[in-house]
Amino acid sequence: SASYVGGSYPISERLSLTIFGANLKDVWNQYYANAIYALPLSNERSLTFNATAYDTRGSGERLAGEINNFAWSFSAGYSVGAHTFTLAHQQVNGDTPFDYIAMDRGNPGDSIYLANSSQYSDFNSPNESSVQARYDLNMAAYGVPGLKLMARYIKGDIDGSGYTDADGPYGYAASPGKEWERDLEAKYVVQSGVAKDLSLRVRYANHRGAGGDVDELRLITEFPIQVF
């Protein structure tokens, strides 16, 4: 079983803070903090900074083995008109990987908010350092409202030499090495009519290195329904 408590608070129109604490029974205690700061530069330009940190410690009977790490990420995004350019750095400090509860890996609903969590890899191996370059384009500025495009490249360097339980539950993520992932995405949200707010998303990912070589295509459809 899992339980959590926390909340978000908008300090101002530009700054918001989020803090949560969670317990996965007899596995770990985890503490999460996030700060987002938006800085408008003009009508067409802005900067957005996003800092996230997780502290995870084994608890209770430690049914998944010992885990002890501090994971953090920081991203900076520069928007000009329809274009957004983002750079991010992510770091896992500890000889065990950053662990989390996932509904469906890589899809909306995951309980991981580190900047470099992507379609296939979360870049969350022991002592892994990773960097990301990302580009987003809002096609509304070019006469296609509802259509957004994204491309990103992430590169990680893993040092799993300190994880001694290779046959343990986290052994799959502990091999030293390098990895990279390239993601391409197109998302369209229907703007009007019976299917208004229906979203169609196409994602294509290439991953190489630690964790496996993967080429993956995903088609994701979401249709929100207002019950009340």
mmCIF file with all atom_site columns, C-alpha atoms in Angstrom:
data_model
loop_
_atom_site.group_PDB
_atom_site.id
_atom_site.type_symbol
_atom_site.label_atom_id
_atom_site.label_alt_id
_atom_site.label_comp_id
_atom_site.label_asym_id
_atom_site.label_entity_id
_atom_site.label_seq_id
_atom_site.pdbx_PDB_ins_code
_atom_site.Cartn_x
_atom_site.Cartn_y
_atom_site.Cartn_z
_atom_site.occupancy
_atom_site.B_iso_or_equiv
_atom_site.pdbx_formal_charge
_atom_site.auth_seq_id
_atom_site.auth_comp_id
_atom_site.auth_asym_id
_atom_site.auth_atom_id
_atom_site.pdbx_PDB_model_num
ATOM 1   C CA . SER A 1 1   ? 0.000   0.000  0.000   1.00 0.00 ? 1   SER A CA 1
ATOM 2   C CA . ALA A 1 2   ? 1.066   3.581  -0.550  1.00 0.00 ? 2   ALA A CA 1
ATOM 3   C CA . SER A 1 3   ? 0.092   6.820  1.129   1.00 0.00 ? 3   SER A CA 1
ATOM 4   C CA . TYR A 1 4   ? 1.072   10.429 0.588   1.00 0.00 ? 4   TYR A CA 1
ATOM 5   C CA . VAL A 1 5   ? 0.367   13.942 1.787   1.00 0.00 ? 5   VAL A CA 1
ATOM 6   C CA . GLY A 1 6   ? 1.340   17.357 0.476   1.00 0.00 ? 6   GLY A CA 1
ATOM 7   C CA . GLY A 1 7   ? 0.202   20.307 -1.540  1.00 0.00 ? 7   GLY A CA 1
ATOM 8   C CA . SER A 1 8   ? 1.001   23.112 -3.946  1.00 0.00 ? 8   SER A CA 1
ATOM 9   C CA . TYR A 1 9   ? 1.021   26.807 -3.199  1.00 0.00 ? 9   TYR A CA 1
ATOM 10  C CA . PRO A 1 10  ? 1.292   29.722 -5.634  1.00 0.00 ? 10  PRO A CA 1
ATOM 11  C CA . ILE A 1 11  ? 3.624   32.194 -3.932  1.00 0.00 ? 11  ILE A CA 1
ATOM 12  C CA . SER A 1 12  ? 2.940   34.730 -6.675  1.00 0.00 ? 12  SER A CA 1
ATOM 13  C CA . GLU A 1 13  ? 1.910   34.860 -10.318 1.00 0.00 ? 13  GLU A CA 1
ATOM 14  C CA . ARG A 1 14  ? 5.473   33.902 -11.219 1.00 0.00 ? 14  ARG A CA 1
ATOM 15  C CA . LEU A 1 15  ? 6.467   31.415 -8.491  1.00 0.00 ? 15  LEU A CA 1
ATOM 16  C CA . SER A 1 16  ? 4.796   28.217 -7.299  1.00 0.00 ? 16  SER A CA 1
ATOM 17  C CA . LEU A 1 17  ? 6.009   25.623 -4.782  1.00 0.00 ? 17  LEU A CA 1
ATOM 18  C CA . THR A 1 18  ? 5.006   21.977 -4.264  1.00 0.00 ? 18  THR A CA 1
ATOM 19  C CA . ILE A 1 19  ? 5.969   19.664 -1.381  1.00 0.00 ? 19  ILE A CA 1
ATOM 20  C CA . PHE A 1 20  ? 4.898   16.049 -0.813  1.00 0.00 ? 20  PHE A CA 1
ATOM 21  C CA . GLY A 1 21  ? 5.839   13.150 1.435   1.00 0.00 ? 21  GLY A CA 1
ATOM 22  C CA . ALA A 1 22  ? 5.038   9.541  0.527   1.00 0.00 ? 22  ALA A CA 1
ATOM 23  C CA . ASN A 1 23  ? 5.371   6.073  2.021   1.00 0.00 ? 23  ASN A CA 1
ATOM 24  C CA . LEU A 1 24  ? 5.412   2.791  0.108   1.00 0.00 ? 24  LEU A CA 1
ATOM 25  C CA . LYS A 1 25  ? 4.742   0.355  2.951   1.00 0.00 ? 25  LYS A CA 1
ATOM 26  C CA . ASP A 1 26  ? 7.812   -1.611 4.013   1.00 0.00 ? 26  ASP A CA 1
ATOM 27  C CA . VAL A 1 27  ? 9.754   -0.322 0.990   1.00 0.00 ? 27  VAL A CA 1
ATOM 28  C CA . TRP A 1 28  ? 10.648  3.388  1.298   1.00 0.00 ? 28  TRP A CA 1
ATOM 29  C CA . ASN A 1 29  ? 9.817   6.880  2.485   1.00 0.00 ? 29  ASN A CA 1
ATOM 30  C CA . GLN A 1 30  ? 10.099  9.567  -0.190  1.00 0.00 ? 30  GLN A CA 1
ATOM 31  C CA . TYR A 1 31  ? 10.040  13.361 -0.014  1.00 0.00 ? 31  TYR A CA 1
ATOM 32  C CA . TYR A 1 32  ? 9.425   15.579 -3.037  1.00 0.00 ? 32  TYR A CA 1
ATOM 33  C CA . ALA A 1 33  ? 9.858   19.306 -3.628  1.00 0.00 ? 33  ALA A CA 1
ATOM 34  C CA . ASN A 1 34  ? 9.347   21.383 -6.750  1.00 0.00 ? 34  ASN A CA 1
ATOM 35  C CA . ALA A 1 35  ? 9.638   25.064 -7.608  1.00 0.00 ? 35  ALA A CA 1
ATOM 36  C CA . ILE A 1 36  ? 8.602   26.696 -10.898 1.00 0.00 ? 36  ILE A CA 1
ATOM 37  C CA . TYR A 1 37  ? 9.441   30.297 -11.695 1.00 0.00 ? 37  TYR A CA 1
ATOM 38  C CA . ALA A 1 38  ? 8.180   32.071 -14.813 1.00 0.00 ? 38  ALA A CA 1
ATOM 39  C CA . LEU A 1 39  ? 9.842   35.298 -15.884 1.00 0.00 ? 39  LEU A CA 1
ATOM 40  C CA . PRO A 1 40  ? 8.161   37.279 -18.693 1.00 0.00 ? 40  PRO A CA 1
ATOM 41  C CA . LEU A 1 41  ? 10.648  39.282 -20.744 1.00 0.00 ? 41  LEU A CA 1
ATOM 42  C CA . SER A 1 42  ? 8.186   40.844 -23.197 1.00 0.00 ? 42  SER A CA 1
ATOM 43  C CA . ASN A 1 43  ? 4.887   40.051 -24.886 1.00 0.00 ? 43  ASN A CA 1
ATOM 44  C CA . GLU A 1 44  ? 6.623   37.454 -27.060 1.00 0.00 ? 44  GLU A CA 1
ATOM 45  C CA . ARG A 1 45  ? 9.475   36.216 -24.862 1.00 0.00 ? 45  ARG A CA 1
ATOM 46  C CA . SER A 1 46  ? 9.735   34.509 -21.467 1.00 0.00 ? 46  SER A CA 1
ATOM 47  C CA . LEU A 1 47  ? 11.952  32.298 -19.314 1.00 0.00 ? 47  LEU A CA 1
ATOM 48  C CA . THR A 1 48  ? 10.729  29.373 -17.202 1.00 0.00 ? 48  THR A CA 1
ATOM 49  C CA . PHE A 1 49  ? 12.825  27.641 -14.544 1.00 0.00 ? 49  PHE A CA 1
ATOM 50  C CA . ASN A 1 50  ? 11.831  24.292 -13.035 1.00 0.00 ? 50  ASN A CA 1
ATOM 51  C CA . ALA A 1 51  ? 13.672  22.676 -10.105 1.00 0.00 ? 51  ALA A CA 1
ATOM 52  C CA . THR A 1 52  ? 12.708  19.253 -8.715  1.00 0.00 ? 52  THR A CA 1
ATOM 53  C CA . ALA A 1 53  ? 14.179  17.102 -5.937  1.00 0.00 ? 53  ALA A CA 1
ATOM 54  C CA . TYR A 1 54  ? 13.385  13.680 -4.433  1.00 0.00 ? 54  TYR A CA 1
ATOM 55  C CA . ASP A 1 55  ? 14.885  12.175 -1.270  1.00 0.00 ? 55  ASP A CA 1
ATOM 56  C CA . THR A 1 56  ? 14.238  8.416  -0.962  1.00 0.00 ? 56  THR A CA 1
ATOM 57  C CA . ARG A 1 57  ? 15.122  6.222  2.049   1.00 0.00 ? 57  ARG A CA 1
ATOM 58  C CA . GLY A 1 58  ? 14.334  2.571  2.741   1.00 0.00 ? 58  GLY A CA 1
ATOM 59  C CA . SER A 1 59  ? 11.757  1.970  5.483   1.00 0.00 ? 59  SER A CA 1
ATOM 60  C CA . GLY A 1 60  ? 10.087  -0.823 7.395   1.00 0.00 ? 60  GLY A CA 1
ATOM 61  C CA . GLU A 1 61  ? 11.001  -4.339 6.261   1.00 0.00 ? 61  GLU A CA 1
ATOM 62  C CA . ARG A 1 62  ? 12.660  -3.013 3.080   1.00 0.00 ? 62  ARG A CA 1
ATOM 63  C CA . LEU A 1 63  ? 10.938  -5.617 0.910   1.00 0.00 ? 63  LEU A CA 1
ATOM 64  C CA . ALA A 1 64  ? 12.705  -4.355 -2.217  1.00 0.00 ? 64  ALA A CA 1
ATOM 65  C CA . GLY A 1 65  ? 16.102  -4.196 -0.532  1.00 0.00 ? 65  GLY A CA 1
ATOM 66  C CA . GLU A 1 66  ? 18.048  -1.203 0.667   1.00 0.00 ? 66  GLU A CA 1
ATOM 67  C CA . ILE A 1 67  ? 17.508  2.071  -1.193  1.00 0.00 ? 67  ILE A CA 1
ATOM 68  C CA . ASN A 1 68  ? 19.057  5.420  -0.387  1.00 0.00 ? 68  ASN A CA 1
ATOM 69  C CA . ASN A 1 69  ? 19.403  8.280  -2.864  1.00 0.00 ? 69  ASN A CA 1
ATOM 70  C CA . PHE A 1 70  ? 18.791  11.927 -3.624  1.00 0.00 ? 70  PHE A CA 1
ATOM 71  C CA . ALA A 1 71  ? 17.631  12.760 -7.157  1.00 0.00 ? 71  ALA A CA 1
ATOM 72  C CA . TRP A 1 72  ? 17.221  16.226 -8.598  1.00 0.00 ? 72  TRP A CA 1
ATOM 73  C CA . SER A 1 73  ? 16.760  18.032 -11.898 1.00 0.00 ? 73  SER A CA 1
ATOM 74  C CA . PHE A 1 74  ? 16.797  21.587 -13.153 1.00 0.00 ? 74  PHE A CA 1
ATOM 75  C CA . SER A 1 75  ? 15.499  22.907 -16.458 1.00 0.00 ? 75  SER A CA 1
ATOM 76  C CA . ALA A 1 76  ? 15.450  26.309 -18.091 1.00 0.00 ? 76  ALA A CA 1
ATOM 77  C CA . GLY A 1 77  ? 13.130  27.102 -20.983 1.00 0.00 ? 77  GLY A CA 1
ATOM 78  C CA . TYR A 1 78  ? 13.253  30.108 -23.276 1.00 0.00 ? 78  TYR A CA 1
ATOM 79  C CA . SER A 1 79  ? 10.054  30.883 -25.224 1.00 0.00 ? 79  SER A CA 1
ATOM 80  C CA . VAL A 1 80  ? 9.878   33.279 -28.138 1.00 0.00 ? 80  VAL A CA 1
ATOM 81  C CA . GLY A 1 81  ? 6.595   33.367 -30.004 1.00 0.00 ? 81  GLY A CA 1
ATOM 82  C CA . ALA A 1 82  ? 5.656   29.818 -30.995 1.00 0.00 ? 82  ALA A CA 1
ATOM 83  C CA . HIS A 1 83  ? 9.090   28.400 -30.158 1.00 0.00 ? 83  HIS A CA 1
ATOM 84  C CA . THR A 1 84  ? 10.403  27.046 -26.844 1.00 0.00 ? 84  THR A CA 1
ATOM 85  C CA . PHE A 1 85  ? 13.993  25.931 -26.306 1.00 0.00 ? 85  PHE A CA 1
ATOM 86  C CA . THR A 1 86  ? 14.762  23.955 -23.127 1.00 0.00 ? 86  THR A CA 1
ATOM 87  C CA . LEU A 1 87  ? 17.977  22.725 -21.518 1.00 0.00 ? 87  LEU A CA 1
ATOM 88  C CA . ALA A 1 88  ? 17.907  20.377 -18.522 1.00 0.00 ? 88  ALA A CA 1
ATOM 89  C CA . HIS A 1 89  ? 20.293  18.606 -16.178 1.00 0.00 ? 89  HIS A CA 1
ATOM 90  C CA . GLN A 1 90  ? 19.371  15.651 -13.971 1.00 0.00 ? 90  GLN A CA 1
ATOM 91  C CA . GLN A 1 91  ? 21.399  13.874 -11.282 1.00 0.00 ? 91  GLN A CA 1
ATOM 92  C CA . VAL A 1 92  ? 20.869  10.775 -9.136  1.00 0.00 ? 92  VAL A CA 1
ATOM 93  C CA . ASN A 1 93  ? 23.137  10.811 -6.079  1.00 0.00 ? 93  ASN A CA 1
ATOM 94  C CA . GLY A 1 94  ? 23.339  7.364  -4.512  1.00 0.00 ? 94  GLY A CA 1
ATOM 95  C CA . ASP A 1 95  ? 24.344  3.782  -5.272  1.00 0.00 ? 95  ASP A CA 1
ATOM 96  C CA . THR A 1 96  ? 20.737  2.714  -5.815  1.00 0.00 ? 96  THR A CA 1
ATOM 97  C CA . PRO A 1 97  ? 18.424  3.934  -8.607  1.00 0.00 ? 97  PRO A CA 1
ATOM 98  C CA . PHE A 1 98  ? 15.681  6.456  -8.041  1.00 0.00 ? 98  PHE A CA 1
ATOM 99  C CA . ASP A 1 99  ? 12.528  4.404  -7.479  1.00 0.00 ? 99  ASP A CA 1
ATOM 100 C CA . TYR A 1 100 ? 8.895   5.432  -7.915  1.00 0.00 ? 100 TYR A CA 1
ATOM 101 C CA . ILE A 1 101 ? 5.383   4.067  -8.342  1.00 0.00 ? 101 ILE A CA 1
ATOM 102 C CA . ALA A 1 102 ? 4.357   3.993  -12.001 1.00 0.00 ? 102 ALA A CA 1
ATOM 103 C CA . MET A 1 103 ? 0.924   3.578  -13.533 1.00 0.00 ? 103 MET A CA 1
ATOM 104 C CA . ASP A 1 104 ? 2.295   3.050  -17.036 1.00 0.00 ? 104 ASP A CA 1
ATOM 105 C CA . ARG A 1 105 ? 5.898   3.797  -17.848 1.00 0.00 ? 105 ARG A CA 1
ATOM 106 C CA . GLY A 1 106 ? 6.404   6.825  -20.079 1.00 0.00 ? 106 GLY A CA 1
ATOM 107 C CA . ASN A 1 107 ? 2.735   7.783  -20.294 1.00 0.00 ? 107 ASN A CA 1
ATOM 108 C CA . PRO A 1 108 ? 0.795   10.551 -18.523 1.00 0.00 ? 108 PRO A CA 1
ATOM 109 C CA . GLY A 1 109 ? -0.009  9.362  -15.017 1.00 0.00 ? 109 GLY A CA 1
ATOM 110 C CA . ASP A 1 110 ? 3.498   8.448  -13.903 1.00 0.00 ? 110 ASP A CA 1
ATOM 111 C CA . SER A 1 111 ? 4.477   9.660  -10.460 1.00 0.00 ? 111 SER A CA 1
ATOM 112 C CA . ILE A 1 112 ? 7.886   10.880 -11.588 1.00 0.00 ? 112 ILE A CA 1
ATOM 113 C CA . TYR A 1 113 ? 8.480   14.527 -12.394 1.00 0.00 ? 113 TYR A CA 1
ATOM 114 C CA . LEU A 1 114 ? 12.212  14.644 -13.038 1.00 0.00 ? 114 LEU A CA 1
ATOM 115 C CA . ALA A 1 115 ? 13.071  16.661 -16.132 1.00 0.00 ? 115 ALA A CA 1
ATOM 116 C CA . ASN A 1 116 ? 14.710  13.827 -18.076 1.00 0.00 ? 116 ASN A CA 1
ATOM 117 C CA . SER A 1 117 ? 12.022  11.203 -17.558 1.00 0.00 ? 117 SER A CA 1
ATOM 118 C CA . SER A 1 118 ? 11.135  10.452 -21.176 1.00 0.00 ? 118 SER A CA 1
ATOM 119 C CA . GLN A 1 119 ? 9.275   7.961  -23.345 1.00 0.00 ? 119 GLN A CA 1
ATOM 120 C CA . TYR A 1 120 ? 11.460  4.906  -22.733 1.00 0.00 ? 120 TYR A CA 1
ATOM 121 C CA . SER A 1 121 ? 14.133  5.760  -20.157 1.00 0.00 ? 121 SER A CA 1
ATOM 122 C CA . ASP A 1 122 ? 13.843  7.776  -16.956 1.00 0.00 ? 122 ASP A CA 1
ATOM 123 C CA . PHE A 1 123 ? 17.627  8.252  -16.691 1.00 0.00 ? 123 PHE A CA 1
ATOM 124 C CA . ASN A 1 124 ? 17.276  7.231  -13.041 1.00 0.00 ? 124 ASN A CA 1
ATOM 125 C CA . SER A 1 125 ? 20.072  4.679  -12.606 1.00 0.00 ? 125 SER A CA 1
ATOM 126 C CA . PRO A 1 126 ? 22.525  4.850  -9.674  1.00 0.00 ? 126 PRO A CA 1
ATOM 127 C CA . ASN A 1 127 ? 24.736  7.941  -9.758  1.00 0.00 ? 127 ASN A CA 1
ATOM 128 C CA . GLU A 1 128 ? 23.465  8.757  -13.248 1.00 0.00 ? 128 GLU A CA 1
ATOM 129 C CA . SER A 1 129 ? 24.066  12.226 -14.645 1.00 0.00 ? 129 SER A CA 1
ATOM 130 C CA . SER A 1 130 ? 22.086  13.261 -17.725 1.00 0.00 ? 130 SER A CA 1
ATOM 131 C CA . VAL A 1 131 ? 21.515  16.324 -19.881 1.00 0.00 ? 131 VAL A CA 1
ATOM 132 C CA . GLN A 1 132 ? 18.704  17.218 -22.282 1.00 0.00 ? 132 GLN A CA 1
ATOM 133 C CA . ALA A 1 133 ? 18.128  19.576 -25.183 1.00 0.00 ? 133 ALA A CA 1
ATOM 134 C CA . ARG A 1 134 ? 14.497  20.066 -26.238 1.00 0.00 ? 134 ARG A CA 1
ATOM 135 C CA . TYR A 1 135 ? 12.539  22.068 -28.811 1.00 0.00 ? 135 TYR A CA 1
ATOM 136 C CA . ASP A 1 136 ? 8.760   22.687 -28.831 1.00 0.00 ? 136 ASP A CA 1
ATOM 137 C CA . LEU A 1 137 ? 6.734   24.349 -31.583 1.00 0.00 ? 137 LEU A CA 1
ATOM 138 C CA . ASN A 1 138 ? 3.141   25.565 -31.235 1.00 0.00 ? 138 ASN A CA 1
ATOM 139 C CA . MET A 1 139 ? 1.659   25.460 -34.721 1.00 0.00 ? 139 MET A CA 1
ATOM 140 C CA . ALA A 1 140 ? -1.226  27.774 -33.751 1.00 0.00 ? 140 ALA A CA 1
ATOM 141 C CA . ALA A 1 141 ? 1.048   30.640 -34.763 1.00 0.00 ? 141 ALA A CA 1
ATOM 142 C CA . TYR A 1 142 ? 1.181   29.149 -38.265 1.00 0.00 ? 142 TYR A CA 1
ATOM 143 C CA . GLY A 1 143 ? -2.544  28.685 -38.715 1.00 0.00 ? 143 GLY A CA 1
ATOM 144 C CA . VAL A 1 144 ? -2.982  25.203 -37.178 1.00 0.00 ? 144 VAL A CA 1
ATOM 145 C CA . PRO A 1 145 ? -4.424  25.707 -33.670 1.00 0.00 ? 145 PRO A CA 1
ATOM 146 C CA . GLY A 1 146 ? -4.280  22.594 -31.508 1.00 0.00 ? 146 GLY A CA 1
ATOM 147 C CA . LEU A 1 147 ? -1.165  21.134 -33.139 1.00 0.00 ? 147 LEU A CA 1
ATOM 148 C CA . LYS A 1 148 ? 2.097   21.006 -31.166 1.00 0.00 ? 148 LYS A CA 1
ATOM 149 C CA . LEU A 1 149 ? 5.420   19.419 -32.148 1.00 0.00 ? 149 LEU A CA 1
ATOM 150 C CA . MET A 1 150 ? 8.305   18.370 -29.917 1.00 0.00 ? 150 MET A CA 1
ATOM 151 C CA . ALA A 1 151 ? 11.834  16.994 -30.356 1.00 0.00 ? 151 ALA A CA 1
ATOM 152 C CA . ARG A 1 152 ? 14.337  16.203 -27.610 1.00 0.00 ? 152 ARG A CA 1
ATOM 153 C CA . TYR A 1 153 ? 17.657  14.448 -27.090 1.00 0.00 ? 153 TYR A CA 1
ATOM 154 C CA . ILE A 1 154 ? 18.869  13.137 -23.715 1.00 0.00 ? 154 ILE A CA 1
ATOM 155 C CA . LYS A 1 155 ? 22.260  11.663 -22.887 1.00 0.00 ? 155 LYS A CA 1
ATOM 156 C CA . GLY A 1 156 ? 23.118  9.900  -19.615 1.00 0.00 ? 156 GLY A CA 1
ATOM 157 C CA . ASP A 1 157 ? 26.233  8.534  -17.914 1.00 0.00 ? 157 ASP A CA 1
ATOM 158 C CA . ILE A 1 158 ? 25.709  5.784  -15.293 1.00 0.00 ? 158 ILE A CA 1
ATOM 159 C CA . ASP A 1 159 ? 28.019  4.766  -12.442 1.00 0.00 ? 159 ASP A CA 1
ATOM 160 C CA . GLY A 1 160 ? 26.407  1.721  -10.877 1.00 0.00 ? 160 GLY A CA 1
ATOM 161 C CA . SER A 1 161 ? 29.640  0.303  -9.461  1.00 0.00 ? 161 SER A CA 1
ATOM 162 C CA . GLY A 1 162 ? 28.509  0.961  -5.887  1.00 0.00 ? 162 GLY A CA 1
ATOM 163 C CA . TYR A 1 163 ? 25.382  -1.208 -6.133  1.00 0.00 ? 163 TYR A CA 1
ATOM 164 C CA . THR A 1 164 ? 26.556  -4.592 -4.875  1.00 0.00 ? 164 THR A CA 1
ATOM 165 C CA . ASP A 1 165 ? 23.312  -6.620 -5.067  1.00 0.00 ? 165 ASP A CA 1
ATOM 166 C CA . ALA A 1 166 ? 23.328  -7.355 -8.803  1.00 0.00 ? 166 ALA A CA 1
ATOM 167 C CA . ASP A 1 167 ? 20.605  -9.991 -8.378  1.00 0.00 ? 167 ASP A CA 1
ATOM 168 C CA . GLY A 1 168 ? 18.443  -7.721 -6.241  1.00 0.00 ? 168 GLY A CA 1
ATOM 169 C CA . PRO A 1 169 ? 15.290  -5.877 -7.332  1.00 0.00 ? 169 PRO A CA 1
ATOM 170 C CA . TYR A 1 170 ? 17.263  -2.885 -8.616  1.00 0.00 ? 170 TYR A CA 1
ATOM 171 C CA . GLY A 1 171 ? 20.061  -4.839 -10.279 1.00 0.00 ? 171 GLY A CA 1
ATOM 172 C CA . TYR A 1 172 ? 18.537  -4.281 -13.715 1.00 0.00 ? 172 TYR A CA 1
ATOM 173 C CA . ALA A 1 173 ? 19.397  -0.583 -13.489 1.00 0.00 ? 173 ALA A CA 1
ATOM 174 C CA . ALA A 1 174 ? 22.814  -0.801 -11.872 1.00 0.00 ? 174 ALA A CA 1
ATOM 175 C CA . SER A 1 175 ? 25.118  -1.658 -14.773 1.00 0.00 ? 175 SER A CA 1
ATOM 176 C CA . PRO A 1 176 ? 27.666  1.108  -15.443 1.00 0.00 ? 176 PRO A CA 1
ATOM 177 C CA . GLY A 1 177 ? 27.518  2.610  -18.916 1.00 0.00 ? 177 GLY A CA 1
ATOM 178 C CA . LYS A 1 178 ? 26.071  5.294  -21.112 1.00 0.00 ? 178 LYS A CA 1
ATOM 179 C CA . GLU A 1 179 ? 22.663  5.764  -22.720 1.00 0.00 ? 179 GLU A CA 1
ATOM 180 C CA . TRP A 1 180 ? 20.891  8.213  -24.968 1.00 0.00 ? 180 TRP A CA 1
ATOM 181 C CA . GLU A 1 181 ? 17.347  8.734  -26.195 1.00 0.00 ? 181 GLU A CA 1
ATOM 182 C CA . ARG A 1 182 ? 15.815  10.777 -28.999 1.00 0.00 ? 182 ARG A CA 1
ATOM 183 C CA . ASP A 1 183 ? 12.068  11.498 -28.942 1.00 0.00 ? 183 ASP A CA 1
ATOM 184 C CA . LEU A 1 184 ? 9.807   13.021 -31.585 1.00 0.00 ? 184 LEU A CA 1
ATOM 185 C CA . GLU A 1 185 ? 6.179   13.894 -30.864 1.00 0.00 ? 185 GLU A CA 1
ATOM 186 C CA . ALA A 1 186 ? 3.192   15.415 -32.624 1.00 0.00 ? 186 ALA A CA 1
ATOM 187 C CA . LYS A 1 187 ? 0.033   16.160 -30.649 1.00 0.00 ? 187 LYS A CA 1
ATOM 188 C CA . TYR A 1 188 ? -3.245  17.514 -31.975 1.00 0.00 ? 188 TYR A CA 1
ATOM 189 C CA . VAL A 1 189 ? -6.222  18.589 -29.845 1.00 0.00 ? 189 VAL A CA 1
ATOM 190 C CA . VAL A 1 190 ? -9.571  18.964 -31.628 1.00 0.00 ? 190 VAL A CA 1
ATOM 191 C CA . GLN A 1 191 ? -10.700 22.564 -31.164 1.00 0.00 ? 191 GLN A CA 1
ATOM 192 C CA . SER A 1 192 ? -14.464 22.384 -31.745 1.00 0.00 ? 192 SER A CA 1
ATOM 193 C CA . GLY A 1 193 ? -17.412 20.148 -32.595 1.00 0.00 ? 193 GLY A CA 1
ATOM 194 C CA . VAL A 1 194 ? -18.559 16.855 -31.087 1.00 0.00 ? 194 VAL A CA 1
ATOM 195 C CA . ALA A 1 195 ? -14.966 15.685 -30.562 1.00 0.00 ? 195 ALA A CA 1
ATOM 196 C CA . LYS A 1 196 ? -13.792 18.932 -28.942 1.00 0.00 ? 196 LYS A CA 1
ATOM 197 C CA . ASP A 1 197 ? -10.794 18.372 -26.613 1.00 0.00 ? 197 ASP A CA 1
ATOM 198 C CA . LEU A 1 198 ? -10.054 14.940 -28.099 1.00 0.00 ? 198 LEU A CA 1
ATOM 199 C CA . SER A 1 199 ? -6.270  14.644 -28.334 1.00 0.00 ? 199 SER A CA 1
ATOM 200 C CA . LEU A 1 200 ? -4.294  12.467 -30.731 1.00 0.00 ? 200 LEU A CA 1
ATOM 201 C CA . ARG A 1 201 ? -0.606  12.001 -29.993 1.00 0.00 ? 201 ARG A CA 1
ATOM 202 C CA . VAL A 1 202 ? 2.120   10.222 -31.974 1.00 0.00 ? 202 VAL A CA 1
ATOM 203 C CA . ARG A 1 203 ? 5.428   9.535  -30.217 1.00 0.00 ? 203 ARG A CA 1
ATOM 204 C CA . TYR A 1 204 ? 8.527   7.956  -31.717 1.00 0.00 ? 204 TYR A CA 1
ATOM 205 C CA . ALA A 1 205 ? 11.585  7.122  -29.602 1.00 0.00 ? 205 ALA A CA 1
ATOM 206 C CA . ASN A 1 206 ? 15.067  5.741  -30.254 1.00 0.00 ? 206 ASN A CA 1
ATOM 207 C CA . HIS A 1 207 ? 17.057  4.537  -27.245 1.00 0.00 ? 207 HIS A CA 1
ATOM 208 C CA . ARG A 1 208 ? 20.591  3.164  -27.258 1.00 0.00 ? 208 ARG A CA 1
ATOM 209 C CA . GLY A 1 209 ? 22.946  1.960  -24.551 1.00 0.00 ? 209 GLY A CA 1
ATOM 210 C CA . ALA A 1 210 ? 22.333  0.841  -20.972 1.00 0.00 ? 210 ALA A CA 1
ATOM 211 C CA . GLY A 1 211 ? 18.811  -0.477 -20.584 1.00 0.00 ? 211 GLY A CA 1
ATOM 212 C CA . GLY A 1 212 ? 18.593  -1.808 -24.119 1.00 0.00 ? 212 GLY A CA 1
ATOM 213 C CA . ASP A 1 213 ? 18.400  -0.695 -27.737 1.00 0.00 ? 213 ASP A CA 1
ATOM 214 C CA . VAL A 1 214 ? 14.803  0.232  -28.538 1.00 0.00 ? 214 VAL A CA 1
ATOM 215 C CA . ASP A 1 215 ? 12.877  1.818  -31.406 1.00 0.00 ? 215 ASP A CA 1
ATOM 216 C CA . GLU A 1 216 ? 9.325   2.486  -30.268 1.00 0.00 ? 216 GLU A CA 1
ATOM 217 C CA . LEU A 1 217 ? 6.232   4.074  -31.794 1.00 0.00 ? 217 LEU A CA 1
ATOM 218 C CA . ARG A 1 218 ? 3.259   4.994  -29.621 1.00 0.00 ? 218 ARG A CA 1
ATOM 219 C CA . LEU A 1 219 ? -0.193  6.222  -30.573 1.00 0.00 ? 219 LEU A CA 1
ATOM 220 C CA . ILE A 1 220 ? -2.046  7.822  -27.647 1.00 0.00 ? 220 ILE A CA 1
ATOM 221 C CA . THR A 1 221 ? -5.641  9.039  -27.646 1.00 0.00 ? 221 THR A CA 1
ATOM 222 C CA . GLU A 1 222 ? -7.276  10.954 -24.799 1.00 0.00 ? 222 GLU A CA 1
ATOM 223 C CA . PHE A 1 223 ? -10.854 12.158 -24.580 1.00 0.00 ? 223 PHE A CA 1
ATOM 224 C CA . PRO A 1 224 ? -11.895 13.985 -21.389 1.00 0.00 ? 224 PRO A CA 1
ATOM 225 C CA . ILE A 1 225 ? -15.515 13.484 -20.334 1.00 0.00 ? 225 ILE A CA 1
ATOM 226 C CA . GLN A 1 226 ? -17.207 15.966 -18.016 1.00 0.00 ? 226 GLN A CA 1
ATOM 227 C CA . VAL A 1 227 ? -19.398 13.953 -15.659 1.00 0.00 ? 227 VAL A CA 1
ATOM 228 C CA . PHE A 1 228 ? -20.861 16.831 -13.629 1.00 0.00 ? 228 PHE A CA 1
#
